[in-house]
PDB file of C-alpha atoms in Angstrom:
ATOM      1  CA  UNK A 845       0.000   0.000   0.000  1.00 97.00           C
ATOM      2  CA  UNK A 846       1.187   3.527  -0.750  1.00 98.00           C
ATOM      3  CA  UNK A 847       0.063   6.811   0.738  1.00 99.00           C
ATOM      4  CA  UNK A 848      -0.437  10.423  -0.256  1.00 99.00           C
ATOM      5  CA  UNK A 849      -1.197  13.698   1.475  1.00 99.00           C
ATOM      6  CA  UNK A 850      -3.191  16.637   0.170  1.00 99.00           C
ATOM      7  CA  UNK A 851      -1.620  19.341   2.283  1.00 98.00           C
ATOM      8  CA  UNK A 852       1.864  19.249   3.740  1.00 98.00           C
ATOM      9  CA  UNK A 853       1.665  21.074   7.050  1.00 97.00           C
ATOM     10  CA  UNK A 854       2.150  19.841  10.598  1.00 97.00           C
ATOM     11  CA  UNK A 855      -0.482  17.087  10.477  1.00 98.00           C
ATOM     12  CA  UNK A 856       0.533  15.797   7.041  1.00 99.00           C
ATOM     13  CA  UNK A 857       4.202  15.682   8.011  1.00 98.00           C
ATOM     14  CA  UNK A 858       3.368  13.880  11.261  1.00 98.00           C
ATOM     15  CA  UNK A 859       1.377  11.255   9.371  1.00 99.00           C
ATOM     16  CA  UNK A 860       4.140  10.949   6.775  1.00 99.00           C
ATOM     17  CA  UNK A 861       6.649  10.185   9.539  1.00 98.00           C
ATOM     18  CA  UNK A 862       4.508   7.264  10.656  1.00 99.00           C
ATOM     19  CA  UNK A 863       4.266   6.046   7.059  1.00 99.00           C
ATOM     20  CA  UNK A 864       8.013   6.036   6.426  1.00 99.00           C
ATOM     21  CA  UNK A 865       8.665   4.697   9.921  1.00 98.00           C
ATOM     22  CA  UNK A 866       6.657   1.644   8.913  1.00 98.00           C
ATOM     23  CA  UNK A 867       8.723   1.237   5.755  1.00 98.00           C
ATOM     24  CA  UNK A 868       5.991   2.510   3.436  1.00 98.00           C
ATOM     25  CA  UNK A 869       6.026   5.149   0.701  1.00 99.00           C
ATOM     26  CA  UNK A 870       4.282   8.515   0.844  1.00 99.00           C
ATOM     27  CA  UNK A 871       3.840  11.354  -1.643  1.00 99.00           C
ATOM     28  CA  UNK A 872       3.264  14.773  -0.095  1.00 99.00           C
ATOM     29  CA  UNK A 873       1.614  17.625  -1.970  1.00 99.00           C
ATOM     30  CA  UNK A 874       0.486  21.182  -1.450  1.00 98.00           C
ATOM     31  CA  UNK A 875      -0.996  24.017  -3.472  1.00 96.00           C
ATOM     32  CA  UNK A 876       2.393  25.655  -4.066  1.00 96.00           C
ATOM     33  CA  UNK A 877       4.021  22.817  -5.966  1.00 97.00           C
ATOM     34  CA  UNK A 878       6.484  19.966  -5.312  1.00 98.00           C
ATOM     35  CA  UNK A 879       9.611  22.141  -5.334  1.00 97.00           C
ATOM     36  CA  UNK A 880       8.462  23.840  -2.123  1.00 98.00           C
ATOM     37  CA  UNK A 881       8.637  20.492  -0.317  1.00 98.00           C
ATOM     38  CA  UNK A 882      12.257  19.580  -1.066  1.00 98.00           C
ATOM     39  CA  UNK A 883      13.410  20.174   2.512  1.00 98.00           C
ATOM     40  CA  UNK A 884      10.439  18.308   3.978  1.00 98.00           C
ATOM     41  CA  UNK A 885      10.951  15.156   1.912  1.00 98.00           C
ATOM     42  CA  UNK A 886      14.703  15.300   2.451  1.00 98.00           C
ATOM     43  CA  UNK A 887      14.102  15.225   6.199  1.00 98.00           C
ATOM     44  CA  UNK A 888      11.637  12.347   5.897  1.00 98.00           C
ATOM     45  CA  UNK A 889      14.044  10.236   3.861  1.00 98.00           C
ATOM     46  CA  UNK A 890      14.007   8.181   0.662  1.00 98.00           C
ATOM     47  CA  UNK A 891      10.539   6.698   1.174  1.00 99.00           C
ATOM     48  CA  UNK A 892       8.999  10.179   0.931  1.00 99.00           C
ATOM     49  CA  UNK A 893       8.544  12.156  -2.261  1.00 99.00           C
ATOM     50  CA  UNK A 894       6.862  15.377  -3.334  1.00 99.00           C
ATOM     51  CA  UNK A 895       4.337  15.547  -6.130  1.00 98.00           C
ATOM     52  CA  UNK A 896       1.445  17.497  -7.531  1.00 98.00           C
ATOM     53  CA  UNK A 897      -1.858  17.152  -5.692  1.00 98.00           C
ATOM     54  CA  UNK A 898      -3.137  14.986  -8.544  1.00 98.00           C
ATOM     55  CA  UNK A 899      -0.157  12.646  -8.050  1.00 98.00           C
ATOM     56  CA  UNK A 900      -0.683  12.316  -4.295  1.00 99.00           C
ATOM     57  CA  UNK A 901      -4.391  11.691  -4.852  1.00 99.00           C
ATOM     58  CA  UNK A 902      -3.689   8.500  -6.812  1.00 98.00           C
ATOM     59  CA  UNK A 903      -2.292   6.734  -3.731  1.00 99.00           C
ATOM     60  CA  UNK A 904      -4.142   3.809  -2.167  1.00 99.00           C
ATOM     61  CA  UNK A 905      -4.824   5.882   0.951  1.00 99.00           C
ATOM     62  CA  UNK A 906      -4.859   9.682   0.792  1.00 99.00           C
ATOM     63  CA  UNK A 907      -4.880  12.031   3.784  1.00 99.00           C
ATOM     64  CA  UNK A 908      -6.698  15.363   3.425  1.00 99.00           C
ATOM     65  CA  UNK A 909      -5.057  17.849   5.786  1.00 98.00           C
ATOM     66  CA  UNK A 910      -5.730  21.310   4.330  1.00 98.00           C
ATOM     67  CA  UNK A 911      -7.530  24.125   6.134  1.00 96.00           C
ATOM     68  CA  UNK A 912     -11.305  23.954   5.760  1.00 96.00           C
ATOM     69  CA  UNK A 913     -11.702  26.996   3.451  1.00 96.00           C
ATOM     70  CA  UNK A 914      -9.307  25.266   1.017  1.00 97.00           C
ATOM     71  CA  UNK A 915     -10.998  21.853   0.963  1.00 98.00           C
ATOM     72  CA  UNK A 916     -13.183  22.373  -2.101  1.00 98.00           C
ATOM     73  CA  UNK A 917     -10.314  23.729  -4.198  1.00 98.00           C
ATOM     74  CA  UNK A 918      -7.978  20.952  -3.031  1.00 98.00           C
ATOM     75  CA  UNK A 919     -10.439  18.286  -4.180  1.00 98.00           C
ATOM     76  CA  UNK A 920     -11.102  19.870  -7.582  1.00 98.00           C
ATOM     77  CA  UNK A 921      -9.726  18.482 -10.870  1.00 97.00           C
ATOM     78  CA  UNK A 922      -8.365  15.268  -9.370  1.00 98.00           C
ATOM     79  CA  UNK A 923      -8.300  11.843 -11.020  1.00 98.00           C
ATOM     80  CA  UNK A 924     -11.397   9.678 -10.394  1.00 98.00           C
ATOM     81  CA  UNK A 925     -11.296   8.188  -6.914  1.00 99.00           C
ATOM     82  CA  UNK A 926     -12.483   4.751  -8.013  1.00 98.00           C
ATOM     83  CA  UNK A 927     -12.980   3.565  -4.433  1.00 98.00           C
ATOM     84  CA  UNK A 928      -9.613   4.646  -3.037  1.00 99.00           C
ATOM     85  CA  UNK A 929      -9.574   5.636   0.633  1.00 99.00           C
ATOM     86  CA  UNK A 930      -9.642   9.337   1.530  1.00 99.00           C
ATOM     87  CA  UNK A 931      -8.872  10.006   5.195  1.00 99.00           C
ATOM     88  CA  UNK A 932     -10.387  13.336   6.183  1.00 99.00           C
ATOM     89  CA  UNK A 933      -8.260  14.937   8.895  1.00 98.00           C
ATOM     90  CA  UNK A 934      -9.845  18.385   8.563  1.00 97.00           C
ATOM     91  CA  UNK A 935     -11.815  20.435  11.057  1.00 96.00           C
ATOM     92  CA  UNK A 936     -14.491  22.744   9.695  1.00 94.00           C
ATOM     93  CA  UNK A 937     -13.045  26.013  10.950  1.00 94.00           C
ATOM     94  CA  UNK A 938     -14.229  28.785   8.645  1.00 88.00           C
ATOM     95  CA  UNK A 939     -11.815  31.117  10.435  1.00 90.00           C
ATOM     96  CA  UNK A 940      -9.196  30.759  13.174  1.00 88.00           C
ATOM     97  CA  UNK A 941      -8.845  34.346  14.396  1.00 87.00           C
ATOM     98  CA  UNK A 942     -11.451  34.823  15.657  1.00 90.00           C
ATOM     99  CA  UNK A 943     -12.466  31.172  15.783  1.00 86.00           C
ATOM    100  CA  UNK A 944     -15.508  30.487  13.633  1.00 90.00           C
ATOM    101  CA  UNK A 945     -16.952  27.064  12.821  1.00 90.00           C
ATOM    102  CA  UNK A 946     -18.418  26.693   9.335  1.00 91.00           C
ATOM    103  CA  UNK A 947     -22.184  26.214   9.190  1.00 91.00           C
ATOM    104  CA  UNK A 948     -22.762  23.090   7.094  1.00 93.00           C
ATOM    105  CA  UNK A 949     -26.439  22.756   7.904  1.00 94.00           C
ATOM    106  CA  UNK A 950     -27.342  19.126   8.510  1.00 94.00           C
ATOM    107  CA  UNK A 951     -24.054  17.755   7.148  1.00 96.00           C
ATOM    108  CA  UNK A 952     -20.964  16.806   9.094  1.00 97.00           C
ATOM    109  CA  UNK A 953     -17.628  17.964   7.746  1.00 97.00           C
ATOM    110  CA  UNK A 954     -16.787  14.544   6.375  1.00 97.00           C
ATOM    111  CA  UNK A 955     -20.173  14.178   4.717  1.00 98.00           C
ATOM    112  CA  UNK A 956     -19.383  17.405   2.879  1.00 98.00           C
ATOM    113  CA  UNK A 957     -15.948  16.049   1.955  1.00 98.00           C
ATOM    114  CA  UNK A 958     -17.591  12.900   0.599  1.00 98.00           C
ATOM    115  CA  UNK A 959     -19.790  14.979  -1.707  1.00 98.00           C
ATOM    116  CA  UNK A 960     -16.675  16.773  -2.998  1.00 98.00           C
ATOM    117  CA  UNK A 961     -14.826  13.497  -3.640  1.00 99.00           C
ATOM    118  CA  UNK A 962     -17.353  11.224  -5.367  1.00 98.00           C
ATOM    119  CA  UNK A 963     -16.491   7.521  -5.274  1.00 98.00           C
ATOM    120  CA  UNK A 964     -13.863   8.021  -2.577  1.00 99.00           C
ATOM    121  CA  UNK A 965     -14.310   5.843   0.490  1.00 99.00           C
ATOM    122  CA  UNK A 966     -14.057   8.510   3.182  1.00 99.00           C
ATOM    123  CA  UNK A 967     -12.778   7.793   6.682  1.00 99.00           C
ATOM    124  CA  UNK A 968     -12.734  10.564   9.293  1.00 99.00           C
ATOM    125  CA  UNK A 969      -9.629  10.453  11.516  1.00 99.00           C
ATOM    126  CA  UNK A 970      -6.830  12.469  13.131  1.00 99.00           C
ATOM    127  CA  UNK A 971      -8.940  15.639  13.424  1.00 98.00           C
ATOM    128  CA  UNK A 972      -9.539  15.120  17.150  1.00 98.00           C
ATOM    129  CA  UNK A 973      -5.835  15.236  18.020  1.00 97.00           C
ATOM    130  CA  UNK A 974      -3.451  18.165  18.251  1.00 94.00           C
ATOM    131  CA  UNK A 975      -0.525  17.816  15.877  1.00 94.00           C
ATOM    132  CA  UNK A 976       1.951  17.133  18.678  1.00 94.00           C
ATOM    133  CA  UNK A 977       0.023  14.003  19.678  1.00 95.00           C
ATOM    134  CA  UNK A 978      -0.103  12.783  16.075  1.00 98.00           C
ATOM    135  CA  UNK A 979       3.633  13.368  15.647  1.00 97.00           C
ATOM    136  CA  UNK A 980       4.672  11.659  18.874  1.00 97.00           C
ATOM    137  CA  UNK A 981       5.254   7.940  19.233  1.00 97.00           C
ATOM    138  CA  UNK A 982       1.737   6.679  20.045  1.00 98.00           C
ATOM    139  CA  UNK A 983       3.124   3.945  22.305  1.00 97.00           C
ATOM    140  CA  UNK A 984       3.467   5.137  25.898  1.00 95.00           C
ATOM    141  CA  UNK A 985       4.267   3.288  29.141  1.00 95.00           C
ATOM    142  CA  UNK A 986       0.652   3.801  30.245  1.00 95.00           C
ATOM    143  CA  UNK A 987      -0.874   2.664  26.949  1.00 97.00           C
ATOM    144  CA  UNK A 988      -1.322   3.569  23.295  1.00 98.00           C
ATOM    145  CA  UNK A 989      -2.676   6.831  21.910  1.00 98.00           C
ATOM    146  CA  UNK A 990      -6.369   6.424  21.117  1.00 98.00           C
ATOM    147  CA  UNK A 991      -7.261   7.354  17.538  1.00 99.00           C
ATOM    148  CA  UNK A 992     -10.965   7.786  16.872  1.00 99.00           C
ATOM    149  CA  UNK A 993     -12.220   7.161  13.353  1.00 99.00           C
ATOM    150  CA  UNK A 994     -15.546   7.057  11.525  1.00 99.00           C
ATOM    151  CA  UNK A 995     -16.775   6.066   8.085  1.00 99.00           C
ATOM    152  CA  UNK A 996     -19.585   4.546   6.083  1.00 99.00           C
ATOM    153  CA  UNK A 997     -17.567   1.849   4.287  1.00 99.00           C
ATOM    154  CA  UNK A 998     -16.758  -1.119   6.517  1.00 99.00           C
ATOM    155  CA  UNK A 999     -13.890  -2.388   4.365  1.00 99.00           C
ATOM    156  CA  UNK A1000     -12.247   1.041   4.196  1.00 99.00           C
ATOM    157  CA  UNK A1001     -12.518   1.376   7.963  1.00 99.00           C
ATOM    158  CA  UNK A1002     -10.999  -2.064   8.467  1.00 99.00           C
ATOM    159  CA  UNK A1003      -8.067  -1.143   6.233  1.00 99.00           C
ATOM    160  CA  UNK A1004      -7.553   2.139   8.063  1.00 99.00           C
ATOM    161  CA  UNK A1005      -7.767   0.356  11.422  1.00 99.00           C
ATOM    162  CA  UNK A1006      -5.024  -2.066  10.416  1.00 99.00           C
ATOM    163  CA  UNK A1007      -2.788   0.746   9.131  1.00 99.00           C
ATOM    164  CA  UNK A1008      -3.197   2.888  12.253  1.00 99.00           C
ATOM    165  CA  UNK A1009      -2.737  -0.115  14.531  1.00 99.00           C
ATOM    166  CA  UNK A1010       0.475  -0.949  12.689  1.00 98.00           C
ATOM    167  CA  UNK A1011       1.755   2.555  13.370  1.00 98.00           C
ATOM    168  CA  UNK A1012       1.176   2.008  17.093  1.00 98.00           C
ATOM    169  CA  UNK A1013      -2.123   3.818  17.631  1.00 99.00           C
ATOM    170  CA  UNK A1014      -5.143   2.303  19.373  1.00 99.00           C
ATOM    171  CA  UNK A1015      -7.855   2.860  16.741  1.00 99.00           C
ATOM    172  CA  UNK A1016     -11.446   3.158  17.987  1.00 99.00           C
ATOM    173  CA  UNK A1017     -14.376   2.988  15.542  1.00 99.00           C
ATOM    174  CA  UNK A1018     -17.099   5.465  16.539  1.00 99.00           C
ATOM    175  CA  UNK A1019     -19.560   4.807  13.720  1.00 99.00           C
ATOM    176  CA  UNK A1020     -20.545   6.372  10.418  1.00 99.00           C
ATOM    177  CA  UNK A1021     -19.722   9.756   8.946  1.00 98.00           C
ATOM    178  CA  UNK A1022     -22.930  11.252  10.295  1.00 98.00           C
ATOM    179  CA  UNK A1023     -23.197  10.014  13.873  1.00 98.00           C
ATOM    180  CA  UNK A1024     -19.497   9.326  14.382  1.00 98.00           C
ATOM    181  CA  UNK A1025     -18.559  12.523  12.601  1.00 97.00           C
ATOM    182  CA  UNK A1026     -20.724  14.545  14.954  1.00 96.00           C
ATOM    183  CA  UNK A1027     -18.957  12.993  17.927  1.00 98.00           C
ATOM    184  CA  UNK A1028     -15.549  13.895  16.490  1.00 98.00           C
ATOM    185  CA  UNK A1029     -15.970  17.315  14.932  1.00 94.00           C
ATOM    186  CA  UNK A1030     -15.409  20.776  16.350  1.00 93.00           C
ATOM    187  CA  UNK A1031     -18.388  22.799  17.460  1.00 89.00           C
ATOM    188  CA  UNK A1032     -19.661  20.441  20.134  1.00 90.00           C
ATOM    189  CA  UNK A1033     -18.383  16.952  19.388  1.00 96.00           C
ATOM    190  CA  UNK A1034     -17.462  15.338  22.741  1.00 97.00           C
ATOM    191  CA  UNK A1035     -14.439  13.551  21.234  1.00 97.00           C
ATOM    192  CA  UNK A1036     -12.951  16.699  19.692  1.00 96.00           C
ATOM    193  CA  UNK A1037      -9.520  17.436  21.230  1.00 94.00           C
ATOM    194  CA  UNK A1038      -9.875  14.429  23.555  1.00 94.00           C
ATOM    195  CA  UNK A1039      -6.447  12.965  24.293  1.00 91.00           C
ATOM    196  CA  UNK A1040      -6.700   9.439  25.690  1.00 96.00           C
ATOM    197  CA  UNK A1041      -4.566   6.339  26.130  1.00 97.00           C
ATOM    198  CA  UNK A1042      -5.775   2.760  25.844  1.00 97.00           C
ATOM    199  CA  UNK A1043      -4.283   0.311  28.305  1.00 94.00           C
ATOM    200  CA  UNK A1044      -2.850  -2.769  26.619  1.00 81.00           C
TER     201      UNK A1044
END
């Protein structure tokens, strides 16, 4: 399995470190072009590469890590998803200063992402954790870092579970994109920003 990131900030780089640490390949991308990521991929090592967003989006599992106002543009003009897994790590902040949560009506953030990426199998994950907890080794003396995830496709969730478990996280399935997404998202979700360890 290979991996890609749409976005190359703190969260994407943290995820990429777990990918290469497991001996797997990752292509990072951003809106400014591959040449702006030379230093990042050099630090990550030979299993990491930089590419256009369209290149990263062809991976078996793609992580969406851009800021919410940039989501629609980031998912435009990409190759057909054809059932590949899109892991939505975004939070629907319309603005950060002052903080403003986007009004999506009856949709959760990941339901909106799913409409923007037709035929992608969307899994919601990583949005509940601060970047420092994603970047750190998830294995602690007291237990493993809990990683909540949600999705509507059982097979995609099972694949994500196995990947995250292999990286050392303790993945916890909280349901579908609607009910699970509401638990996880900013603006009232009780799992948002919840840092927890699972005893082994």
